[in-house]
PDB file of C-alpha atoms in Angstrom:
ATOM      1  CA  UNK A 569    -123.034 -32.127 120.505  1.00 41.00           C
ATOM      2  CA  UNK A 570    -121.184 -34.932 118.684  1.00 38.00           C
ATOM      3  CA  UNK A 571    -121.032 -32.534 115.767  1.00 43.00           C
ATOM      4  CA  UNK A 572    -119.369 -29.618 117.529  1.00 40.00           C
ATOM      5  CA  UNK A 573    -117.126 -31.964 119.417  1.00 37.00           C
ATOM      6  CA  UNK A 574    -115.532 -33.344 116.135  1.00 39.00           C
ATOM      7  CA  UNK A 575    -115.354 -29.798 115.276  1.00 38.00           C
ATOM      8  CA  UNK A 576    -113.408 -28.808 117.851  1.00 32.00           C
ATOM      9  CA  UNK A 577    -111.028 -31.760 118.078  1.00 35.00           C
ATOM     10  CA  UNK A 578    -110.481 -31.620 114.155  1.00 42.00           C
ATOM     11  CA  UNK A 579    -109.685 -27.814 115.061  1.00 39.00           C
ATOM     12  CA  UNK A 580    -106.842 -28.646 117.697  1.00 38.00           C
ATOM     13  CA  UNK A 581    -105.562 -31.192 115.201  1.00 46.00           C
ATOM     14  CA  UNK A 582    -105.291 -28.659 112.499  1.00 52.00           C
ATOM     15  CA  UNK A 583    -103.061 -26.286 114.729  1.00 53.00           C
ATOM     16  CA  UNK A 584    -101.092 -29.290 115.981  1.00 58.00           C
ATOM     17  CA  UNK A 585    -100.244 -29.716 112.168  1.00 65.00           C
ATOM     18  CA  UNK A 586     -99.466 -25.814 111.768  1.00 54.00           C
ATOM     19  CA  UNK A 587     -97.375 -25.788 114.828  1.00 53.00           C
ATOM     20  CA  UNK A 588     -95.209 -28.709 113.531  1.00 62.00           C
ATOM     21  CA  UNK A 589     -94.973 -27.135 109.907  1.00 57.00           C
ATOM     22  CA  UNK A 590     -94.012 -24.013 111.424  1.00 53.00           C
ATOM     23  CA  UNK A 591     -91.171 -25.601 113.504  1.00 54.00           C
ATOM     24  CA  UNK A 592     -89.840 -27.160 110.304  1.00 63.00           C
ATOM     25  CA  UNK A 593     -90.204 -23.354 108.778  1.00 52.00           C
ATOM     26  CA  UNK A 594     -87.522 -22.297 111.541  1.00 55.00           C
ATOM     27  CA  UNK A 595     -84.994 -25.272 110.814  1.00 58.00           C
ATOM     28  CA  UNK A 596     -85.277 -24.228 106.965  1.00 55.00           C
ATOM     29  CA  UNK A 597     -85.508 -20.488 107.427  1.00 53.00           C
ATOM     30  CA  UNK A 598     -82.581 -20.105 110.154  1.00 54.00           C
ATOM     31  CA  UNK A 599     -80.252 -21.348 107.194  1.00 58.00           C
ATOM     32  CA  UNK A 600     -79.041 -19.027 104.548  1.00 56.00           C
ATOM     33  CA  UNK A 601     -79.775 -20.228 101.006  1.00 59.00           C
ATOM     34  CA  UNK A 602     -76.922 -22.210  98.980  1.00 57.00           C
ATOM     35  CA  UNK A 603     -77.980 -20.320  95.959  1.00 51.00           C
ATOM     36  CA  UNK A 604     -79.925 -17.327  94.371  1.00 53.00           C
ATOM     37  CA  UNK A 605     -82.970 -18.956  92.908  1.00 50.00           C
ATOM     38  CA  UNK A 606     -81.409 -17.567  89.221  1.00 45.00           C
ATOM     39  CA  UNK A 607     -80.339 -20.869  87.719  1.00 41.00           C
ATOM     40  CA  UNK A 608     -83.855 -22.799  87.430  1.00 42.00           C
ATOM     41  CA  UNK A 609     -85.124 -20.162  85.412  1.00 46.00           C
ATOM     42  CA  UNK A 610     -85.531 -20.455  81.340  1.00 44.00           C
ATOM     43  CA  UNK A 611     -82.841 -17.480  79.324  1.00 48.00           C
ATOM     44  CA  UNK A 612     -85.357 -14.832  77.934  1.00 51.00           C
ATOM     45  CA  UNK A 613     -82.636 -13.052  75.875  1.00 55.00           C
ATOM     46  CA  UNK A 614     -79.000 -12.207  76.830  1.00 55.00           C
ATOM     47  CA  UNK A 615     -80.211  -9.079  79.754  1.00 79.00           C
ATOM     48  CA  UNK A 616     -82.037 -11.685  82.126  1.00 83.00           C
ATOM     49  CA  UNK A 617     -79.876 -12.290  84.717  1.00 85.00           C
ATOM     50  CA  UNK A 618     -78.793  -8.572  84.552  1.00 87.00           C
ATOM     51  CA  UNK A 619     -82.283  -7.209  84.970  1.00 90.00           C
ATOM     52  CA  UNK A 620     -82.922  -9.899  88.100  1.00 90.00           C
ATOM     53  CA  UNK A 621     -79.706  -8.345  89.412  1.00 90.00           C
ATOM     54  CA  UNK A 622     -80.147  -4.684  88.819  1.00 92.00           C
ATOM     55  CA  UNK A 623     -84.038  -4.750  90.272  1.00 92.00           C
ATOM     56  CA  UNK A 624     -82.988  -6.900  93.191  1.00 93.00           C
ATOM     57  CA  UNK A 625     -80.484  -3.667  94.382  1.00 93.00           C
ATOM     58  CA  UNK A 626     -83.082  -1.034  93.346  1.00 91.00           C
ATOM     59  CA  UNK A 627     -85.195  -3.067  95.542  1.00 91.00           C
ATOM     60  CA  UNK A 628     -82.292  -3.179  98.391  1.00 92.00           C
ATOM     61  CA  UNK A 629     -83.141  -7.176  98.472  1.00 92.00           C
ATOM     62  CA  UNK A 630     -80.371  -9.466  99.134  1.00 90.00           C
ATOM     63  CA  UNK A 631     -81.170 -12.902  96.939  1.00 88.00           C
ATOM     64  CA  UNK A 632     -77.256 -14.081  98.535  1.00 86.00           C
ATOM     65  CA  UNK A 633     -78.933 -14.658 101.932  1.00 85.00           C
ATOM     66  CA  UNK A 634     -82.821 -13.860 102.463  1.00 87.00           C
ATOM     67  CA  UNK A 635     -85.732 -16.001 101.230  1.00 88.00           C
ATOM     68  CA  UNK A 636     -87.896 -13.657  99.367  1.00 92.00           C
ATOM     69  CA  UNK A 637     -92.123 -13.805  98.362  1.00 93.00           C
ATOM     70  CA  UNK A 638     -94.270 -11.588  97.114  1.00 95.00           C
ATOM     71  CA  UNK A 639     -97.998 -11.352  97.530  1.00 96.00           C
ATOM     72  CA  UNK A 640     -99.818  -9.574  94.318  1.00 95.00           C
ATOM     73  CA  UNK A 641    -102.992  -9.564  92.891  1.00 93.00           C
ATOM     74  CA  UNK A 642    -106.185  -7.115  92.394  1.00 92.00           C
ATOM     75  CA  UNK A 643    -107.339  -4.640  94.413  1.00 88.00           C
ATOM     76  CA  UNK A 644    -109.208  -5.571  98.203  1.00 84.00           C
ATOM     77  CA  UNK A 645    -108.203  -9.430  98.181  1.00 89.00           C
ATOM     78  CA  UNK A 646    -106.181  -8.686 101.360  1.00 88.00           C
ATOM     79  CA  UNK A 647    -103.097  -8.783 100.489  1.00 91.00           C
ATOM     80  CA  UNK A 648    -101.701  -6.458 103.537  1.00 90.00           C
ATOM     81  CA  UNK A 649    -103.882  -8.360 105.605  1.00 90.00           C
ATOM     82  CA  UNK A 650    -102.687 -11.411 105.299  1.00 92.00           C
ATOM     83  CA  UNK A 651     -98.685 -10.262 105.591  1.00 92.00           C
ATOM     84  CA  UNK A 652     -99.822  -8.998 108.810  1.00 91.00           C
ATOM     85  CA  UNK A 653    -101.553 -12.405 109.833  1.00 90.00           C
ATOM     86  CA  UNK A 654     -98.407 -13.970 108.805  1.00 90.00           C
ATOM     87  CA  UNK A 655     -95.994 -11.678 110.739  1.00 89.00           C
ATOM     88  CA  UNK A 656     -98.185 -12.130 113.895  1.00 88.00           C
ATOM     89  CA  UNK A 657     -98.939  -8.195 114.033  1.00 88.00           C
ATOM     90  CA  UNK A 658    -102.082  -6.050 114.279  1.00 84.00           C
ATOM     91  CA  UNK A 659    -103.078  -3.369 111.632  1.00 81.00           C
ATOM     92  CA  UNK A 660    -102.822  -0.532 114.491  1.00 85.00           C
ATOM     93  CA  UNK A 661     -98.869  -2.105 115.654  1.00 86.00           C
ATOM     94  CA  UNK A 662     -96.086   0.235 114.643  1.00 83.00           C
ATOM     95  CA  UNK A 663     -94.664  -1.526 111.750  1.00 84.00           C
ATOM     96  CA  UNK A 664     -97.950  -3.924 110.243  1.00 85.00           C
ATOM     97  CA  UNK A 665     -98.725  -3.231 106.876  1.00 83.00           C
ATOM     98  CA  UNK A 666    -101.226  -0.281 106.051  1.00 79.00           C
ATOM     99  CA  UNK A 667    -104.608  -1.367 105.608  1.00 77.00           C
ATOM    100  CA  UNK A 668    -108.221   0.443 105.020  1.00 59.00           C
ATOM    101  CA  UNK A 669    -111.290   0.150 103.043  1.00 46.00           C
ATOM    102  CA  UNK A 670    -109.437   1.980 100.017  1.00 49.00           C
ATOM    103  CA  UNK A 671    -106.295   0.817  98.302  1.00 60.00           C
ATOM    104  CA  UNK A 672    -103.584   1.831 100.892  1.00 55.00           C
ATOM    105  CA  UNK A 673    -100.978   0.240  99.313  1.00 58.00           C
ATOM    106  CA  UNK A 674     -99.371   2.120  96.367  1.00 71.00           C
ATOM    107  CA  UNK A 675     -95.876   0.715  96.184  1.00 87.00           C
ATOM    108  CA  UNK A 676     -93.861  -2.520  96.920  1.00 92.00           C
ATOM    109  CA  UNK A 677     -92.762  -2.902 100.331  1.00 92.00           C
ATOM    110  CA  UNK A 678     -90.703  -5.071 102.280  1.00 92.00           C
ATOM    111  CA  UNK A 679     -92.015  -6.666 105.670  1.00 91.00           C
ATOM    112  CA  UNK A 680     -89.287  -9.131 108.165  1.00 86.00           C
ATOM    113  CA  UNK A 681     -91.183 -12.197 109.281  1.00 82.00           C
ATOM    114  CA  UNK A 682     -90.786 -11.729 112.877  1.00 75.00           C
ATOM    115  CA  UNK A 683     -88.156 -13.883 114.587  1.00 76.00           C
ATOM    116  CA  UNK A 684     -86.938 -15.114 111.020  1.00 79.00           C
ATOM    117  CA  UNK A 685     -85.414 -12.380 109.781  1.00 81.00           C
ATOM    118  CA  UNK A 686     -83.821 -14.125 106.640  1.00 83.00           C
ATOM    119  CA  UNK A 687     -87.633 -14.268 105.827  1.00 85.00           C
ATOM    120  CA  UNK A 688     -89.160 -10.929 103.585  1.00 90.00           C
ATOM    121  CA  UNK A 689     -92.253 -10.897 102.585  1.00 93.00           C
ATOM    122  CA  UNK A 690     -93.300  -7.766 100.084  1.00 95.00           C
ATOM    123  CA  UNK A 691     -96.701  -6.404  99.439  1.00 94.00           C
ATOM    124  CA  UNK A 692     -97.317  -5.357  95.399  1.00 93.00           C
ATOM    125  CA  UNK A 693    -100.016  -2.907  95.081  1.00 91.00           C
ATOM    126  CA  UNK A 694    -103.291  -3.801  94.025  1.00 89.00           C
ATOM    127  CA  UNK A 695    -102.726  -4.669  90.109  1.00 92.00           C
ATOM    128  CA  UNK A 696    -105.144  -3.583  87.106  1.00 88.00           C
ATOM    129  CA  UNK A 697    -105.722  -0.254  88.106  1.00 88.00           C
ATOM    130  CA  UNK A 698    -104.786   3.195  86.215  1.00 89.00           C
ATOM    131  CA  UNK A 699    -101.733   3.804  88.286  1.00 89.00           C
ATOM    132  CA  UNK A 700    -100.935  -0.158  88.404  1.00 92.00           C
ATOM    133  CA  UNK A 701    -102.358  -1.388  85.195  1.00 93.00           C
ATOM    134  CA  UNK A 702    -102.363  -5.005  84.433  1.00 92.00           C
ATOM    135  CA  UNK A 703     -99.857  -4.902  80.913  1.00 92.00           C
ATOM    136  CA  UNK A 704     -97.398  -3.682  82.758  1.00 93.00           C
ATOM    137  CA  UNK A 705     -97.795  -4.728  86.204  1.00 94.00           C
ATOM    138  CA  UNK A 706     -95.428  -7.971  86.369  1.00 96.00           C
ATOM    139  CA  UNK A 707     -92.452  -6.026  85.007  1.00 94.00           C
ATOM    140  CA  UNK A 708     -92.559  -2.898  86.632  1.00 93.00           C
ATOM    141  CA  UNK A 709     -93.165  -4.544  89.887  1.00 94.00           C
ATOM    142  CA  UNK A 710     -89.886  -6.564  89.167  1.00 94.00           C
ATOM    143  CA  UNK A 711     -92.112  -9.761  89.666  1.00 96.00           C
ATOM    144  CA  UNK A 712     -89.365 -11.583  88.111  1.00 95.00           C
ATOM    145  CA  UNK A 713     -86.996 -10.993  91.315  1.00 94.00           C
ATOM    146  CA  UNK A 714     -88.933 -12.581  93.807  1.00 94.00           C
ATOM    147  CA  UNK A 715     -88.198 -16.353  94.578  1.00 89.00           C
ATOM    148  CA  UNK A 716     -91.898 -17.122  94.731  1.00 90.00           C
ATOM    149  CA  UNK A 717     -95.222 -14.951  93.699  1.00 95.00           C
ATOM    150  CA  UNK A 718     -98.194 -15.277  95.435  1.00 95.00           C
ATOM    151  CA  UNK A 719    -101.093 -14.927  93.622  1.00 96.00           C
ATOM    152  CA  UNK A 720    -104.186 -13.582  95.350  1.00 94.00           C
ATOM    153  CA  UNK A 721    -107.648 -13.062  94.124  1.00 90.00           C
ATOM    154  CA  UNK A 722    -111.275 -13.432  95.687  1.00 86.00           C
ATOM    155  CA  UNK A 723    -113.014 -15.441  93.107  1.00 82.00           C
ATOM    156  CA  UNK A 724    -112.874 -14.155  89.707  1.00 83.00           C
ATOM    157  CA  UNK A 725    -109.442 -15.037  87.403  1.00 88.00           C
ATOM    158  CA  UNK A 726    -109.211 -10.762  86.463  1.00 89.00           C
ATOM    159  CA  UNK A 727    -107.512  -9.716  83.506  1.00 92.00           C
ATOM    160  CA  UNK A 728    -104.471  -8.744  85.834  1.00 93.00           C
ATOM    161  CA  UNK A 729    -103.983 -11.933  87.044  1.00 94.00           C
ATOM    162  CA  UNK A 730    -103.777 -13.427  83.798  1.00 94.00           C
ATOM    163  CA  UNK A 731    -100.992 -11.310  82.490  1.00 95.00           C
ATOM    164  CA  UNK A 732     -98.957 -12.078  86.169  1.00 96.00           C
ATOM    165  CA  UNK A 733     -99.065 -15.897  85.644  1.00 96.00           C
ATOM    166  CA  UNK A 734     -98.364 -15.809  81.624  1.00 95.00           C
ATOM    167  CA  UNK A 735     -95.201 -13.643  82.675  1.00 95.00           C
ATOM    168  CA  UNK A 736     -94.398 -15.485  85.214  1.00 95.00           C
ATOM    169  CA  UNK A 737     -94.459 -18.648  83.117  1.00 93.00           C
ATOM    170  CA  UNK A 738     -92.344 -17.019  80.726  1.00 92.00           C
ATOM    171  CA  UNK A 739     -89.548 -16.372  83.154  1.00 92.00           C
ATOM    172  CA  UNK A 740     -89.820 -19.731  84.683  1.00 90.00           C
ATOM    173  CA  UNK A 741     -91.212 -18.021  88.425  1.00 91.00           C
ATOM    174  CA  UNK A 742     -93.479 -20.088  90.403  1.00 91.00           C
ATOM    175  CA  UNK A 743     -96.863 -18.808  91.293  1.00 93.00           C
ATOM    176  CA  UNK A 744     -99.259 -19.999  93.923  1.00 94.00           C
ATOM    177  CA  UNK A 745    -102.464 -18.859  94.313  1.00 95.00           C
ATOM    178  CA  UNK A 746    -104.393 -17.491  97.399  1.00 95.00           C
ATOM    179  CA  UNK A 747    -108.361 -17.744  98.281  1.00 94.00           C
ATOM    180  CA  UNK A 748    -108.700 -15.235 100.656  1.00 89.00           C
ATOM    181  CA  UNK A 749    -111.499 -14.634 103.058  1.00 91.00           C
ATOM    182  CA  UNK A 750    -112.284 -18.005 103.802  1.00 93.00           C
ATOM    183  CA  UNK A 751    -114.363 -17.238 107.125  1.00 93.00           C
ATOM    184  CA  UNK A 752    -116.557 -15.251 105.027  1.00 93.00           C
ATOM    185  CA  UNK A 753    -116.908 -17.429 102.129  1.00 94.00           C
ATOM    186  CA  UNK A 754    -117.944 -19.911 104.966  1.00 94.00           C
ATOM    187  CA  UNK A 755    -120.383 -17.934 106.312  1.00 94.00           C
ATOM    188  CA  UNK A 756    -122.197 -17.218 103.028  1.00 94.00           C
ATOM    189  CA  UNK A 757    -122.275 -21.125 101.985  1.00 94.00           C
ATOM    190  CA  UNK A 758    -123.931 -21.797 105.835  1.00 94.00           C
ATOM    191  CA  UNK A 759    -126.469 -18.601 105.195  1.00 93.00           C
ATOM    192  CA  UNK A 760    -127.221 -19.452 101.304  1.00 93.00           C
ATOM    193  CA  UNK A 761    -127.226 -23.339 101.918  1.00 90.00           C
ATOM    194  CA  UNK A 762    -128.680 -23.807 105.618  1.00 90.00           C
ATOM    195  CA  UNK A 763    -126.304 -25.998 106.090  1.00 87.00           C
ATOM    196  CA  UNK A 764    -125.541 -25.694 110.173  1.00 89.00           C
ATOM    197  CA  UNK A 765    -122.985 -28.564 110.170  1.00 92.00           C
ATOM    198  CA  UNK A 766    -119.152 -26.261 109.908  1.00 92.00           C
ATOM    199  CA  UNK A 767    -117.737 -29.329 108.074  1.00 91.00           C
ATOM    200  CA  UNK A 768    -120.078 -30.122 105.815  1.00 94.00           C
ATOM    201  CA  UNK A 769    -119.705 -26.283 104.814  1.00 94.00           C
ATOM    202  CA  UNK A 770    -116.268 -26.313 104.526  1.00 93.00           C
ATOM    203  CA  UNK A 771    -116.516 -29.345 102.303  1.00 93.00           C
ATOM    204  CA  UNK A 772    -119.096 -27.495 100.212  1.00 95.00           C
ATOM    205  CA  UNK A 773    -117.416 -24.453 100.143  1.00 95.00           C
ATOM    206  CA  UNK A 774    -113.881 -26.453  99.243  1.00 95.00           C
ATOM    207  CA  UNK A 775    -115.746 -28.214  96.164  1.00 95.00           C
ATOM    208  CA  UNK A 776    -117.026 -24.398  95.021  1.00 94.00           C
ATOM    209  CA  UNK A 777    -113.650 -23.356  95.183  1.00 94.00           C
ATOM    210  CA  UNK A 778    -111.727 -25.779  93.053  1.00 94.00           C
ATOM    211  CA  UNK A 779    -114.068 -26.565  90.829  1.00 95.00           C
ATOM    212  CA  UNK A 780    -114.178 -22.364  89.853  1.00 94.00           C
ATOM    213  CA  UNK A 781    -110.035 -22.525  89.835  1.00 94.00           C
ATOM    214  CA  UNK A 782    -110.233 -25.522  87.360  1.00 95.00           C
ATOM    215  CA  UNK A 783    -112.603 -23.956  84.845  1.00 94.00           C
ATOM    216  CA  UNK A 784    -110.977 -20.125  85.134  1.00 93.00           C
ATOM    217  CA  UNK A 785    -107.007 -21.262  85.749  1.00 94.00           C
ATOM    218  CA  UNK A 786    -106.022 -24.977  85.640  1.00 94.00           C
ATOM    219  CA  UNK A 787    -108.167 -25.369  82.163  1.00 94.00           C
ATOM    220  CA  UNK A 788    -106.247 -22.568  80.488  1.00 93.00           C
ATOM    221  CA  UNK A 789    -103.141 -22.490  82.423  1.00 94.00           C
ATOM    222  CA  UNK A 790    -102.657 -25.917  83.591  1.00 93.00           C
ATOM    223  CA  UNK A 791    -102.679 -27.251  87.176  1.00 93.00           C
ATOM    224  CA  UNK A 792    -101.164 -24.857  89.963  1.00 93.00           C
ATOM    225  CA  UNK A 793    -101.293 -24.662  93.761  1.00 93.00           C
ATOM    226  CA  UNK A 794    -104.585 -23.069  95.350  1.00 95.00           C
ATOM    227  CA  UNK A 795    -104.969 -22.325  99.296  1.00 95.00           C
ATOM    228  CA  UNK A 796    -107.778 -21.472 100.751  1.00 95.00           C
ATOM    229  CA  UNK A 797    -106.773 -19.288 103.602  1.00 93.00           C
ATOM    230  CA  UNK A 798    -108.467 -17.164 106.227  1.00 92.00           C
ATOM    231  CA  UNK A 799    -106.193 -14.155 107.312  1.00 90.00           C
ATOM    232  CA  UNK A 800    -108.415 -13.184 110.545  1.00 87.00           C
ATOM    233  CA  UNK A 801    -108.200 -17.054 111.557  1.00 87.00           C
ATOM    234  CA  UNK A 802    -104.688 -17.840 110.409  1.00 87.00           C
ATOM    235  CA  UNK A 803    -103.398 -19.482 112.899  1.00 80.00           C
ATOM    236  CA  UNK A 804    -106.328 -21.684 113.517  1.00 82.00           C
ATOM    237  CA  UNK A 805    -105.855 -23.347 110.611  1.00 81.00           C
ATOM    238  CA  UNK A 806    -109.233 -24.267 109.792  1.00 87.00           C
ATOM    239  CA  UNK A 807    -108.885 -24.355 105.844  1.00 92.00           C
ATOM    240  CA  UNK A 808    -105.874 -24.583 103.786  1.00 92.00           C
ATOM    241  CA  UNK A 809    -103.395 -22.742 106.447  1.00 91.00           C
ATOM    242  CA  UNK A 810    -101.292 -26.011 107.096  1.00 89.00           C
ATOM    243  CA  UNK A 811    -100.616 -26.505 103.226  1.00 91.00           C
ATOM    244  CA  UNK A 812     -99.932 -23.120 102.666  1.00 91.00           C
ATOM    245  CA  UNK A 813     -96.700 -22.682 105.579  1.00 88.00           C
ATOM    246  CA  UNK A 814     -95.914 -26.370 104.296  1.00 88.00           C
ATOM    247  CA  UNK A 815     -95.501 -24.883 100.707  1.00 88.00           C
ATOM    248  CA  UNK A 816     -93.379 -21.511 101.690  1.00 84.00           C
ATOM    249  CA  UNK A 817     -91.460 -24.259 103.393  1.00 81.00           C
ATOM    250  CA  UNK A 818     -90.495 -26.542 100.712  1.00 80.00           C
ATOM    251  CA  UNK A 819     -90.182 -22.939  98.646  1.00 76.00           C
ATOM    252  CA  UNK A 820     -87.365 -22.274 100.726  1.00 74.00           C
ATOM    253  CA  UNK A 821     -85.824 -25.741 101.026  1.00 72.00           C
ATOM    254  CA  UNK A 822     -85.648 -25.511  97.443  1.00 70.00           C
ATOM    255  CA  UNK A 823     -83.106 -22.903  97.708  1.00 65.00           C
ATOM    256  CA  UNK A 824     -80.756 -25.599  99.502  1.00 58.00           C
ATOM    257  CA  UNK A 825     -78.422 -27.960  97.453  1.00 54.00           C
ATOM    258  CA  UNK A 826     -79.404 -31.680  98.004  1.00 46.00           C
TER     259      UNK A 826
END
């Protein structure tokens, strides 16, 4: 009983936090930036700026006055999902992104955040496949137009998600990556371990999860931000929800002049 009673308060705590984060998400998004997100970016020859420019209008995206994040990654990691989560919309609703047990997703598309409409969010196809291979994928999905990249993979550091954070290093974007499925991870660490105790699970299933992002990303790549994140659950923040709004947050802020 005690168990499942710190459980639940820790639980109503958690959404306290999201609620707050997500107020400060309002102040921050209800302002247009002061700038375009270009000028903290390294030169990679003479045509950078141009080639921001010219796939930011093929893209119809306006850098003067909307924030602007991607979500990329493999195939399945729920990238659709989780834009819908976000938005506050069901798969069935009118405008929620496509989703299905096969990759429905086969070009980028542009989603509002509902009742911040500076806010876009666009879902990349599922990278590393023969119509999205990985070589290519972070330049012809104009990768390098996006204010921030999201990064999402269920486990294993694929061969496309190498090339996407090299490239995005290169042109000086800044990637964060997403550990989807978290209620399912969960439940396999309760079923394999026996552990009954939620917590003790999470904190089990928190220490799996780092320690695999420092051996396949942070020892090669050096350290970079990693949310664990439940789509289904979102809004209950029971994992890494409350860092992860916190972090689009300060994304945004950053487009602000001090």
């Amino acid at each position: 009983m005690g168990s499942a009673l710190s459980t639940f308060v820790g639980a109503i705590g958690s959404v306290k936090e999201l609620i707050q984060v997500m107020v400060k998400m309002c102040d921050v998004f209800n302002k247009p930036p002061d700038h375009d997100g270009m000028g903290s970016a390294p030169k990679v020859g003479q045509n950078r700026d141009r080639l921001i420019k010219e796939a930011q209008q093929q893209m119809g995206m306006d850098a003067v006055h909307d924030y602007n994040f991607i979500f990329c990654g493999p195939t399945k990691v729920g990238k659709s999902t989780l834009i819908n989560a976000i938005r506050g919309v069901k798969p069935n609703d009118k405008d929620a992104a496509q989703v299905g047990i096969s990759e429905v997703t086969q070009d980028v598309r542009c989603y509002e955040y509902l009742g911040l409409p500076r806010v876009k969010l666009y879902d990349a196809p599922g990278a590393g496949t023969r119509s999205h291979p990985a070589a290519t994928y972070f330049m012809d999905k104009n990768l390098y137009a996006f204010d921030c990249i999201f990064l999402m993979y269920d486990g294993s550091f694929l061969e496309c998600c190498r090339h996407i954070l090299e490239e995005a290093h290169t042109w000086g974007k800044p990637v964060a990556f997403l550990r989807t499925k978290a209620d399912r991870l969960l439940d396999d660490v309760m079923y394999n371990s026996g552990v009954d105790d939620e917590q003790l699970a999470k904190q089990q299933l928190h220490a799996q999860v780092q320690n695999a992002f420092q051996q396949q990303v942070v020892a090669y790549h050096g350290p970079h931000h990693l949310f664990l994140i439940s789509a289904r659950h979102l809004r209950l923040a029971g994992f890494d929800e409350v860092a992860f709004f916190e972090y689009i947050r300060q994304a945004a802020a950053s487009r602000h002049s001090t």
